PDB file of C-alpha atoms in Angstrom:
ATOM      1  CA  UNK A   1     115.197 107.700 110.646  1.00 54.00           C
ATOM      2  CA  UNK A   2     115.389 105.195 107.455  1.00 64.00           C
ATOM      3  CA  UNK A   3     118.726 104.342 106.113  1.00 77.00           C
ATOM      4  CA  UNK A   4     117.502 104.894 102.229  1.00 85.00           C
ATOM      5  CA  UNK A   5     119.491 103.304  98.949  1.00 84.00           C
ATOM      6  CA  UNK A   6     120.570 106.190  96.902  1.00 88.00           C
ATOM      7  CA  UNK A   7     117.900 106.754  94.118  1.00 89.00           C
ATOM      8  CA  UNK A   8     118.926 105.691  90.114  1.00 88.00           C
ATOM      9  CA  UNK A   9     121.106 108.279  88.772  1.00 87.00           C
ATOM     10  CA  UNK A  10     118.453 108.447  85.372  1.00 88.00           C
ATOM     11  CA  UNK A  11     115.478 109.937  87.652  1.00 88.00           C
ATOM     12  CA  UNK A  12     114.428 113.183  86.712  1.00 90.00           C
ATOM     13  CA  UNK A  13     114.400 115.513  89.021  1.00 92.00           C
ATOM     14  CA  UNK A  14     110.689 116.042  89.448  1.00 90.00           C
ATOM     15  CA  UNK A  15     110.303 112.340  90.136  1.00 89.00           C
ATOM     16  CA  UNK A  16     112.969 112.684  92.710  1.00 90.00           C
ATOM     17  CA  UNK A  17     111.880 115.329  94.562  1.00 91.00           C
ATOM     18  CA  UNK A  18     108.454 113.480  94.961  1.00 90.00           C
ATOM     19  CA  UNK A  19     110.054 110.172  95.839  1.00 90.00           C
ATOM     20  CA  UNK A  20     111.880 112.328  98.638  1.00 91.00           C
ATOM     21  CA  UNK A  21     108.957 113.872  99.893  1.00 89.00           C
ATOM     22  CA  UNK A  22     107.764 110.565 100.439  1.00 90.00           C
ATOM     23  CA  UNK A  23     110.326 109.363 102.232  1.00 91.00           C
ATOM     24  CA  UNK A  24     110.281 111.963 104.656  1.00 90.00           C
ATOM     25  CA  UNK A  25     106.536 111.242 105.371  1.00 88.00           C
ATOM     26  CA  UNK A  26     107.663 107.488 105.445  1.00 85.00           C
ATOM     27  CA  UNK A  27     110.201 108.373 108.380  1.00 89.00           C
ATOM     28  CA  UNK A  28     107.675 110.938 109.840  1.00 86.00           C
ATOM     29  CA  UNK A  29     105.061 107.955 110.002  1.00 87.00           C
ATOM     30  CA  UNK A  30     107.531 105.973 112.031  1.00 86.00           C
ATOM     31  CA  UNK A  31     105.649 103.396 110.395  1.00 88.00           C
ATOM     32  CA  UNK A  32     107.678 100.106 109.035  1.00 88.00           C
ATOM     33  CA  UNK A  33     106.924  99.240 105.174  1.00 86.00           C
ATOM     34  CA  UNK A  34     104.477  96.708 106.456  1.00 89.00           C
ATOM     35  CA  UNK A  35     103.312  99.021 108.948  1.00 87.00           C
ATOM     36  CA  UNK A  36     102.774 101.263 106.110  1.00 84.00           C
ATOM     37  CA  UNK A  37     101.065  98.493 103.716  1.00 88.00           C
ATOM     38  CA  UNK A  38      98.359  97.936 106.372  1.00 89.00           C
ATOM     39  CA  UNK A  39      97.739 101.674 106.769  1.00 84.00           C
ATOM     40  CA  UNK A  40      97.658 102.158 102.994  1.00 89.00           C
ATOM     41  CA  UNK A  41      96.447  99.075 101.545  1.00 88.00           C
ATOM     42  CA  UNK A  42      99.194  98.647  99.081  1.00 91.00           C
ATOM     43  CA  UNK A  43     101.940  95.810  99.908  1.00 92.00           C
ATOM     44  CA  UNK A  44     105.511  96.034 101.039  1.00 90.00           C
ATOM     45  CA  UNK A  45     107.374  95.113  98.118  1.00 92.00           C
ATOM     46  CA  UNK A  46     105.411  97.792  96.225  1.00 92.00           C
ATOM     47  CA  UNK A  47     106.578 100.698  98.874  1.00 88.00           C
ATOM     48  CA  UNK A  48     109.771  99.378  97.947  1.00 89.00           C
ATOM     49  CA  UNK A  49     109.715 100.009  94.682  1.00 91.00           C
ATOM     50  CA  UNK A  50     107.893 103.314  94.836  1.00 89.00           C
ATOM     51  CA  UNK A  51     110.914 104.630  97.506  1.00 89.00           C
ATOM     52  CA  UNK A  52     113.647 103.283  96.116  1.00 89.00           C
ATOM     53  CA  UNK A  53     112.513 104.982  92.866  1.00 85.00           C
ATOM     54  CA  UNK A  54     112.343 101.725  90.948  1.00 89.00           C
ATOM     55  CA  UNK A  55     108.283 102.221  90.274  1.00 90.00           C
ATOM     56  CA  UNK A  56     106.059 105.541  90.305  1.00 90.00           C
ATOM     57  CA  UNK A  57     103.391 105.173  93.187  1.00 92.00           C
ATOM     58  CA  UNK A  58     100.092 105.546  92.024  1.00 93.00           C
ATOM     59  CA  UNK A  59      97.876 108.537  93.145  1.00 90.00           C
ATOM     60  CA  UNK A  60      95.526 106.764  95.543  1.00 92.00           C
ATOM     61  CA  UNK A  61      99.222 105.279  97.223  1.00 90.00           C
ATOM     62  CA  UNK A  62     100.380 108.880  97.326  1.00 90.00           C
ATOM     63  CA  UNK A  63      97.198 110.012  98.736  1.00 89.00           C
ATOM     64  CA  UNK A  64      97.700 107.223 101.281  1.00 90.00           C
ATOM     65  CA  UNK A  65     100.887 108.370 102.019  1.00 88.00           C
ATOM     66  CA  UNK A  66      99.381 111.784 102.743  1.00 86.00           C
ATOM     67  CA  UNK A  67      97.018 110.777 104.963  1.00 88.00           C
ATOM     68  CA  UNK A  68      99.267 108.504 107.130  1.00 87.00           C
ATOM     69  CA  UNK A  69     102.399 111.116 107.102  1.00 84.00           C
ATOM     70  CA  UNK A  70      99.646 114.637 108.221  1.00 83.00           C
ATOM     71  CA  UNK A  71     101.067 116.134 104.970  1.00 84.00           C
ATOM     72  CA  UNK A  72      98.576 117.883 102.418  1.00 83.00           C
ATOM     73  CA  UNK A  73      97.195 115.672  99.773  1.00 86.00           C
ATOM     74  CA  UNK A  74      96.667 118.114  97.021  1.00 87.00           C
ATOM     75  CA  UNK A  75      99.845 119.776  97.292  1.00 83.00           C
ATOM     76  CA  UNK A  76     101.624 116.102  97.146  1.00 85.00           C
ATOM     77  CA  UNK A  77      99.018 115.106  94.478  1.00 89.00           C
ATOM     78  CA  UNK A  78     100.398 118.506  92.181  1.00 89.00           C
ATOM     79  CA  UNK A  79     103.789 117.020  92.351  1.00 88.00           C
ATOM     80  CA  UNK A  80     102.783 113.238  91.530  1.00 90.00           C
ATOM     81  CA  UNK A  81     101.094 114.850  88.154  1.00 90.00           C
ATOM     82  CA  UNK A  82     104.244 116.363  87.726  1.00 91.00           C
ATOM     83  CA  UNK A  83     106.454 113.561  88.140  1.00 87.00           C
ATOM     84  CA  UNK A  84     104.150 111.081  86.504  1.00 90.00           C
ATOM     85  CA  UNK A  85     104.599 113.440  83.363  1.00 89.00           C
ATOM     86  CA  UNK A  86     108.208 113.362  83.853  1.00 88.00           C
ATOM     87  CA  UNK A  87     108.008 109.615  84.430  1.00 88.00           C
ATOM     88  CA  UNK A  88     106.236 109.383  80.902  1.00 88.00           C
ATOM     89  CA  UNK A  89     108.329 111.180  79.086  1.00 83.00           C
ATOM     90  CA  UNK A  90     111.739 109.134  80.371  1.00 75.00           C
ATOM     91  CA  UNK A  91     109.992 105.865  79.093  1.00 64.00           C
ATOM     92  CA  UNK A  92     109.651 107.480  75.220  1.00 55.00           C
ATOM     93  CA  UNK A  93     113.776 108.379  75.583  1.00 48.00           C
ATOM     94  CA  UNK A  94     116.364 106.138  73.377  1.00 40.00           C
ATOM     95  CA  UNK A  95     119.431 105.540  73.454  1.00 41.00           C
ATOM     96  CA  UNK A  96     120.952 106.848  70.233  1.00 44.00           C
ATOM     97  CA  UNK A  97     123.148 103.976  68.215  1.00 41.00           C
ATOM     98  CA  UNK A  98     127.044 103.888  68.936  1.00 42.00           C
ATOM     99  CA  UNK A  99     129.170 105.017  65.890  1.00 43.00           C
ATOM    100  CA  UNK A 100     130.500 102.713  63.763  1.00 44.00           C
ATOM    101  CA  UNK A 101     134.855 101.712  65.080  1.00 44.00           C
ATOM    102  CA  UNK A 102     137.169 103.203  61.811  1.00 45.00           C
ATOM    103  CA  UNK A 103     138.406 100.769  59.652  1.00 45.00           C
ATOM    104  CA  UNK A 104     142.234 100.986  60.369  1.00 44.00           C
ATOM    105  CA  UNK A 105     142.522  99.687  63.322  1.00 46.00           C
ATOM    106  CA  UNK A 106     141.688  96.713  65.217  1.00 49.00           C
ATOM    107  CA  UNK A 107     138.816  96.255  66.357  1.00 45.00           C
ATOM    108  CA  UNK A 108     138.452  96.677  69.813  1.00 46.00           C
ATOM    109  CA  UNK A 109     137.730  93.716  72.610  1.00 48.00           C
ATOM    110  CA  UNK A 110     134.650  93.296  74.223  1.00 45.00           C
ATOM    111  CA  UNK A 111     134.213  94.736  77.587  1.00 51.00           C
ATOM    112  CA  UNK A 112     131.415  94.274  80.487  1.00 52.00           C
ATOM    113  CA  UNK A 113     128.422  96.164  80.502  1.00 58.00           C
ATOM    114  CA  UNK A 114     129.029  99.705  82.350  1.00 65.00           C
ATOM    115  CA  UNK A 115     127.149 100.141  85.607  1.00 65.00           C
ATOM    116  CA  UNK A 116     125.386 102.802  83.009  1.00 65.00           C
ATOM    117  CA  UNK A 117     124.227 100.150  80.718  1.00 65.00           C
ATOM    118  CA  UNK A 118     122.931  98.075  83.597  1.00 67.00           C
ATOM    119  CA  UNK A 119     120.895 101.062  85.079  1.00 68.00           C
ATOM    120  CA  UNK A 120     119.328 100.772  81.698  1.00 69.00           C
ATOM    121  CA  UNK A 121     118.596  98.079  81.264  1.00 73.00           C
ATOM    122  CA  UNK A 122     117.020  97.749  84.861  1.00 70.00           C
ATOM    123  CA  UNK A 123     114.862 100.854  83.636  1.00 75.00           C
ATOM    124  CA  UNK A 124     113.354  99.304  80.597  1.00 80.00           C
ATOM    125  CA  UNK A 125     112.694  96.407  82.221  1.00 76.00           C
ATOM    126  CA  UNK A 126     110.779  98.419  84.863  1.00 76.00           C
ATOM    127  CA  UNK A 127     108.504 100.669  81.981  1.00 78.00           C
ATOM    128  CA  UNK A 128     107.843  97.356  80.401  1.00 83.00           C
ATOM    129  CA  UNK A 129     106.396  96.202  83.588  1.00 77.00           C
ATOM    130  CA  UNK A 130     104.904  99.369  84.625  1.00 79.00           C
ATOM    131  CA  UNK A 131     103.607  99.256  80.836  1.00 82.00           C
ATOM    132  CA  UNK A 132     101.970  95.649  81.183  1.00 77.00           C
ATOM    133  CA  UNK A 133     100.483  96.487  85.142  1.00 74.00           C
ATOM    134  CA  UNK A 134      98.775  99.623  83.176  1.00 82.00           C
ATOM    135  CA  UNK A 135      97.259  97.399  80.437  1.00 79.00           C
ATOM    136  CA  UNK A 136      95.928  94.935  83.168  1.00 79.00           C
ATOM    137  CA  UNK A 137      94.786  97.590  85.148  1.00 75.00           C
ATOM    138  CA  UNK A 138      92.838  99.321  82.573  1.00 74.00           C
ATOM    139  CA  UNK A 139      91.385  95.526  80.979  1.00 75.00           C
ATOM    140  CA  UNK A 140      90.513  94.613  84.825  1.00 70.00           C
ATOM    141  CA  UNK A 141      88.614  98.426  85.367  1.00 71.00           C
ATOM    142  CA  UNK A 142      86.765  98.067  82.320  1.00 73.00           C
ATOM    143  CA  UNK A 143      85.204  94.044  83.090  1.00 71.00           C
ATOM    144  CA  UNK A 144      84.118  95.571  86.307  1.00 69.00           C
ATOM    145  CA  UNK A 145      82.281  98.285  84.216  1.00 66.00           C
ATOM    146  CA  UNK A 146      80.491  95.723  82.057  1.00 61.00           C
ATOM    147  CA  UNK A 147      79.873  93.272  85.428  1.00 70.00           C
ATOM    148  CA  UNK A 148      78.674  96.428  87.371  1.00 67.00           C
ATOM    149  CA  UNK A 149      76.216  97.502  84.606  1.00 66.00           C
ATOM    150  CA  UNK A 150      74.941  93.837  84.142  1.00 71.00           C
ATOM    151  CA  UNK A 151      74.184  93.243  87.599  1.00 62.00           C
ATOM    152  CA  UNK A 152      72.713  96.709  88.208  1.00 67.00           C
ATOM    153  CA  UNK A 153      70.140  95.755  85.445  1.00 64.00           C
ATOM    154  CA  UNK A 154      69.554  92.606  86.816  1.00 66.00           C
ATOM    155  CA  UNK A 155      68.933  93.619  90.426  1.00 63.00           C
ATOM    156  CA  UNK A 156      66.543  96.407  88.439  1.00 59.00           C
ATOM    157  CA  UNK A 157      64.425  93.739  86.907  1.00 62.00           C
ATOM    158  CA  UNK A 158      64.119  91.337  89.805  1.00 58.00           C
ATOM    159  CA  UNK A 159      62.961  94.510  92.172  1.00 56.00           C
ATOM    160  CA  UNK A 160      60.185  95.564  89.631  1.00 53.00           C
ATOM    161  CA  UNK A 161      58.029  92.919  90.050  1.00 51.00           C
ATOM    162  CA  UNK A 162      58.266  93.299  93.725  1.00 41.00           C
ATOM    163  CA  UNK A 163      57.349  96.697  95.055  1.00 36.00           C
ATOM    164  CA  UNK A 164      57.255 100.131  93.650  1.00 37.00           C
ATOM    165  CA  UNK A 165      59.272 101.590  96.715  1.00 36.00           C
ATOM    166  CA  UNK A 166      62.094  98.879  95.999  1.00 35.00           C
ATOM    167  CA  UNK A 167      63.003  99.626  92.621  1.00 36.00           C
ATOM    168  CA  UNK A 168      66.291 100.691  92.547  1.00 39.00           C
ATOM    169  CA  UNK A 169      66.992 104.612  91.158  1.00 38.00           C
ATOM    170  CA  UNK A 170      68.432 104.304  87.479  1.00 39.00           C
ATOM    171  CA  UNK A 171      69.450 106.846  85.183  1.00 40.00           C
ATOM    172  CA  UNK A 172      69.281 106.267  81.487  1.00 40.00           C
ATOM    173  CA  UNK A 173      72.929 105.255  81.768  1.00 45.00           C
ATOM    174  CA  UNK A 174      72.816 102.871  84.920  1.00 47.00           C
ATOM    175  CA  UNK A 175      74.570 105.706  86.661  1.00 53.00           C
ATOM    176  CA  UNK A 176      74.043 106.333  89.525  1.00 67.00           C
ATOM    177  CA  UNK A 177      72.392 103.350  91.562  1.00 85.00           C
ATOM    178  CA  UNK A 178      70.401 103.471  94.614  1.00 92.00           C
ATOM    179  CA  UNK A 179      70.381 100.290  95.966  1.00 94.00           C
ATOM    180  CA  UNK A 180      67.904  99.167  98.973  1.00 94.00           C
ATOM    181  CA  UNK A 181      68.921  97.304 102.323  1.00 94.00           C
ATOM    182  CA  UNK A 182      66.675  94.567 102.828  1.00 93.00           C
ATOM    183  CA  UNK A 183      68.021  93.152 105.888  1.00 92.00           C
ATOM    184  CA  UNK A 184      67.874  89.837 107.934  1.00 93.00           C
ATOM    185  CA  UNK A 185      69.592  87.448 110.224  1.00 91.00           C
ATOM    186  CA  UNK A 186      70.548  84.140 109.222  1.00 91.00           C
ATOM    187  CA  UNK A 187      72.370  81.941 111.015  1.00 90.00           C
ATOM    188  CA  UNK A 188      73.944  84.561 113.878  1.00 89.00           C
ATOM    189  CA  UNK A 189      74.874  86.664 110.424  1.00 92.00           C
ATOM    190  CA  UNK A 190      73.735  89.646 108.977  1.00 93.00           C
ATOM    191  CA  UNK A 191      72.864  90.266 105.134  1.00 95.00           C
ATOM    192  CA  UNK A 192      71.600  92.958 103.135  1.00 93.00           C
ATOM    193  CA  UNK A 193      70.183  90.662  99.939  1.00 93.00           C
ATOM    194  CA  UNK A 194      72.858  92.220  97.830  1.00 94.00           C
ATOM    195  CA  UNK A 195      75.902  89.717  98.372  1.00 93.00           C
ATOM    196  CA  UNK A 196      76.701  86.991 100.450  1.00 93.00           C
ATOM    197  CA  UNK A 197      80.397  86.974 100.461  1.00 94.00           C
ATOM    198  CA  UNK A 198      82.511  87.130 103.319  1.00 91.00           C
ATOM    199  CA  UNK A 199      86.307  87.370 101.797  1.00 91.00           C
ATOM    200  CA  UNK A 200      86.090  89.672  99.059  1.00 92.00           C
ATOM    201  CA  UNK A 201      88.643  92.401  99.956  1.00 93.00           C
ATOM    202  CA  UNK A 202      87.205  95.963  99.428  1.00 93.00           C
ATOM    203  CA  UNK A 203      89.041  99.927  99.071  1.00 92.00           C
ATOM    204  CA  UNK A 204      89.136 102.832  97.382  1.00 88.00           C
ATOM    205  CA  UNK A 205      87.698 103.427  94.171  1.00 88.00           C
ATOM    206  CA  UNK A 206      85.808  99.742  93.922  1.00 92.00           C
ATOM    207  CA  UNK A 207      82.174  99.071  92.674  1.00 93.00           C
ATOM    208  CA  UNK A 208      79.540  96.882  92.512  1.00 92.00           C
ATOM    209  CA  UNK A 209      76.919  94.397  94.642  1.00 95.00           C
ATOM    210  CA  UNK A 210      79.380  93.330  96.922  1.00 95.00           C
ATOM    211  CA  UNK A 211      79.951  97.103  98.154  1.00 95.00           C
ATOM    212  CA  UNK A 212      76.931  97.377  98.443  1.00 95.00           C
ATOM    213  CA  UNK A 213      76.343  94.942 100.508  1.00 95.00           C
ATOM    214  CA  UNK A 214      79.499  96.199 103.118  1.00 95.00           C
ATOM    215  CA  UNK A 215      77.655  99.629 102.908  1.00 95.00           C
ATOM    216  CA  UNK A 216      74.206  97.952 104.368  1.00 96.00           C
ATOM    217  CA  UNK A 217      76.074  96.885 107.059  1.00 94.00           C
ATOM    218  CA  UNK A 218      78.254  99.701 108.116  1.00 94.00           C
ATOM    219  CA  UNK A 219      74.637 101.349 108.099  1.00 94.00           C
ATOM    220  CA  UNK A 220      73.432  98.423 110.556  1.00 93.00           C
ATOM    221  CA  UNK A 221      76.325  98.730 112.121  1.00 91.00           C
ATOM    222  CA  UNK A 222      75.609 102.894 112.774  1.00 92.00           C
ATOM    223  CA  UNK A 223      78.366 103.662 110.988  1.00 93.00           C
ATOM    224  CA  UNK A 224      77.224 105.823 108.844  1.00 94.00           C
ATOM    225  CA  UNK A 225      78.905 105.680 104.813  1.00 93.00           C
ATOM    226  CA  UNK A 226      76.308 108.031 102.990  1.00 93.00           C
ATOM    227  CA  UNK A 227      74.248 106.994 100.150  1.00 94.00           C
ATOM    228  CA  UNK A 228      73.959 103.228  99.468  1.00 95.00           C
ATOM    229  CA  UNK A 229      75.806 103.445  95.593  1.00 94.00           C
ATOM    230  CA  UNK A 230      77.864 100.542  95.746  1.00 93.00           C
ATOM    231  CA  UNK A 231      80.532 103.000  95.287  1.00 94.00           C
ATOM    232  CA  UNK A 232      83.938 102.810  97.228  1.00 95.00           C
ATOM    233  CA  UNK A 233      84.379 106.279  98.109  1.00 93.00           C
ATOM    234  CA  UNK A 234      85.838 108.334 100.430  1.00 94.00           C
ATOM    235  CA  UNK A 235      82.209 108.535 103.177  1.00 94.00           C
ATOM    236  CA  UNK A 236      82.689 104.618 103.091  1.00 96.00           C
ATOM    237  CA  UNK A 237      86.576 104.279 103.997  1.00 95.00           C
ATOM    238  CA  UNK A 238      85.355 106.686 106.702  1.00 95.00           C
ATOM    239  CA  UNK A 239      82.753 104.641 107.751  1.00 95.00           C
ATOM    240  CA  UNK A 240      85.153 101.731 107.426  1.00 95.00           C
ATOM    241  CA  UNK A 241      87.309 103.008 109.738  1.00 95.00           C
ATOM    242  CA  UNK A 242      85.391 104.175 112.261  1.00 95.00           C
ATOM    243  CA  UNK A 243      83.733 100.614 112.580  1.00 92.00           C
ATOM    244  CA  UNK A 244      87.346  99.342 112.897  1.00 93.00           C
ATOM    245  CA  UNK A 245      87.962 101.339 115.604  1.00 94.00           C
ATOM    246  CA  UNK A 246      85.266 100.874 117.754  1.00 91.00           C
ATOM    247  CA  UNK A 247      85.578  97.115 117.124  1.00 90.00           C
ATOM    248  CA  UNK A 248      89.155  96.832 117.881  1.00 93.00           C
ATOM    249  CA  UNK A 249      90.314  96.166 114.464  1.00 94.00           C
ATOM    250  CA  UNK A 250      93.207  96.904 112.391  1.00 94.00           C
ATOM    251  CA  UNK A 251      92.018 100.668 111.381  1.00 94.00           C
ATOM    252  CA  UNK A 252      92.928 100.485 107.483  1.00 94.00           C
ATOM    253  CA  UNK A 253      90.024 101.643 105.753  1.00 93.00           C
ATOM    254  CA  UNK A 254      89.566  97.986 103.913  1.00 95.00           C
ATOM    255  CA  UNK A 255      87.187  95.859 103.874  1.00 95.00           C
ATOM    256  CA  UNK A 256      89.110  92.348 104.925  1.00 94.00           C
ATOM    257  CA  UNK A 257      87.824  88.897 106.205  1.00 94.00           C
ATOM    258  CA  UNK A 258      88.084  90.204 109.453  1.00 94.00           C
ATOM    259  CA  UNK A 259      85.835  93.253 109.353  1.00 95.00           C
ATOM    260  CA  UNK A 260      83.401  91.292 106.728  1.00 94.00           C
ATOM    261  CA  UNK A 261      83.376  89.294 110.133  1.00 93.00           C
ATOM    262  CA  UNK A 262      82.217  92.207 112.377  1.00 92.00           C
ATOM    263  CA  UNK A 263      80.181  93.439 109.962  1.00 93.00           C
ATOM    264  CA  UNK A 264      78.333  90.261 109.685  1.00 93.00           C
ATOM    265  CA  UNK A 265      77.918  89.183 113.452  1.00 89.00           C
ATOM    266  CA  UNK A 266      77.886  92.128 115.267  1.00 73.00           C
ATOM    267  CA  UNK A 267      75.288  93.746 117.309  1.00 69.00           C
ATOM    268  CA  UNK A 268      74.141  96.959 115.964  1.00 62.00           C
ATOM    269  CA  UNK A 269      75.292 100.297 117.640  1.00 57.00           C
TER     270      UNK A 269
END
């Protein structure tokens, strides 16, 4: 079992007891943190923050976490609202000003910060980074909106002129897309006409052409990931994984060089 730091004393108790819960599925896992960074897709350094109760995991880490540890999502996801709440709430907390020292005395000498006033500081300087990862987040989610919606229209209008049967399904809102495999061997590699890339790393939750594209192939492949949305959902990590598996890959549900590779060259099943 983990020999863990002793959490911040300022953690609210909600937050603890889901920082706790994933440490025990940590030590269940057996897994070391970059055992548990491949499994989950989310780095090292940032399962040491979220255990040592120095940054509050996001929900797809703690579903990760549920996954990898056989514990029940939902009931681990009920406690991450809870703590994120709790989380939210300790950022809008200030310190109230010190009183003024009387007049008729000396005034007294300076002393070192308390180990108080360094856990403090430590804190806000972890919501102002938690703060400025949220704004990027939420800039970065909504450019991929705009790209995604642009290149759905595009792909639209170049399959119109080509053949009824190839037009891609639209709503009146771009949502959702349909997109068709047209596939063909160049070179020893497979592609689907959607993207040519062979780098782009792929998870949960991501959109767009290039998803696509991995979708095609797991299809190919005959691994099945549902309907061909360019969504990153939960059917494709399946599909993801099962690939991985038979090919004798790292099994992380992510699309990586490495199973772009597979998906690209190999034979279909």
């Amino acid at each position: 079992m983990s020999h863990w730091r002793e959490l911040p004393a300022e953690l609210h108790p909600d937050v603890r007891h889901l920082i706790v819960r994933l440490r025990r599925l940590k030590d269940r896992s057996e897994l070391s943190k970059r055992g548990l960074a491949a499994k989950t897709g989310y780095s090292a350094k940032s399962w040491q923050r979220y255990l040592n109760g120095r940054s509050l995991p996001p929900r797809e880490a703690v579903e990760s976490m549920a996954r990898v540890g056989g514990d029940n999502p939902h009931r681990l996801l009920v406690l991450h609202e809870i703590a994120a709440q709790r989380w939210s709430e300790g950022r809008a907390v200030t310190t109230p000003a010190a009183a003024p020292a009387p007049d008729d005395g000396p005034a007294p000498p300076e002393h070192a910060p308390t180990e108080q006033q360094r856990q403090g500081r430590h804190l806000r300087v972890a919501v102002t980074a938690a703060a400025v990862v949220t704004a990027l987040s939420v800039t970065a989610a909504l450019l991929l909106a705009v790209r995604l919606t642009e290149a759905r229209a595009q792909l639209a209008d170049e399959r119109a002129g080509v053949a009824a049967t190839a037009v891609a399904t639209v709503s009146e809102s771009m949502v959702p897309v349909i997109y068709t495999c047209e596939l063909e061997q160049r070179d020893g590699r497979w592609y689907a006409g959607l993207s040519r890339t062979t780098d782009i790393l792929l998870s949960n939750t991501q959109m767009g052409l290039e998803v696509a594209e991995a979708q095609c192939l797991l299809q190919r492949a005959g691994s099945e990931p549902g309907d061909i949305d360019g969504v990153f959902g939960p059917k494709t990590r399946r599909a993801v994984e099962r690939m991985q598996k038979r090919g004798g890959l790292i099994v992380n549900g992510v699309i990586d060089p490495p199973t772009w590779q597979a998906l690209r060259e190999g034979a279909p099943q």
